[in-house]
């Protein structure tokens, strides 16, 4: 709503038709435009690069007329591009992540896992992080269930193993998605991840009889299957390198298709003087690039307060920086509670600002500091008077 208010007031700065601000697309209408834009881009791809496009389509489906999987991939890619400050630059960087053709003499090559672009490694490690979160939840479910008794009348106790598992998971998650990215996302970290997963899978856990404790048995079965699946998903470095080289041509075709789809979307919405919610941030950003407009807004804001900052995208954070005067931004968040990665939230933004700021406690706030990290160690919502 804040971005829309900027657009309604300063639309002429970027030559936007004012009718656009009154024609906000529904999610269904936006979906139809995306589909139309995708099919136009796909048709163009078949005309200009038929061989690569056929290979790309077959990668997502064996049926010649099935493009649903490919369409979903394009939509996900474009969401990331749209949330960046410069979508064109984002697409260019994505293309450079994979060399167009393997050349042993080129520096832009996949010779080892650690030579991959950091974003490729980061996304891979993020998927491992998510798998650990599932494993953690499986353990927590079992811990929350009431005690169970075995055939000898003794309590079935896996508490020591579960506590060990949770400690391992916490350590691995910190290694996979560290606050300080220096020396992060290495193959050595992945090897340690594999070893720890294998160790947990090899640990013998006491089982439950299904007829006596069906809920316990289901939960334990799910935990063991999760561990088994994770332990079997093991790749060596040669597999990574080989797969990446094979995916190079596919990636180039996919990114070009996504970029053309995005450009078609922009064009179609402009032709229909319409915009979707995600377009509001883009238009507001383009307006605020004119410093005279940004200054007018900045001079009228004494404080800028952001809640749930861990769920902020790069584009949103850039807009915040453009409208805020120095030392007037107050951000509140918890990186462990980030739930909007699918909306391109970047918890790393908050982690980077935490690393840049000097830690202080609540009782010693000094407003003269340019940047400060305040640890809110007390949970005021759990105060006895409130409860």
Tab-separated table of C-alpha atoms in Angstrom, residues 326-329 353-360 366-374:
chain	number	residue	atom	x	y	z
A	326	UNK	CA	20.495	7.906	8.231
A	327	UNK	CA	19.957	6.539	11.749
A	328	UNK	CA	16.158	6.501	11.547
A	329	UNK	CA	15.500	2.879	10.542
A	353	UNK	CA	23.180	-6.233	8.976
A	354	UNK	CA	23.617	-8.061	12.280
A	355	UNK	CA	27.222	-8.789	11.361
A	356	UNK	CA	27.813	-5.126	10.441
A	357	UNK	CA	26.352	-3.773	13.676
A	358	UNK	CA	27.919	-3.533	17.105
A	359	UNK	CA	26.079	-5.574	19.722
A	360	UNK	CA	24.544	-3.610	22.592
A	366	UNK	CA	23.142	5.029	22.328
A	367	UNK	CA	21.352	6.993	19.602
A	368	UNK	CA	24.628	8.479	18.393
A	369	UNK	CA	25.697	5.137	16.956
A	370	UNK	CA	25.277	4.762	13.202
A	371	UNK	CA	24.298	1.118	13.510
A	372	UNK	CA	23.597	-1.049	16.533
A	373	UNK	CA	22.349	-4.555	17.243
A	374	UNK	CA	19.958	-4.824	20.174
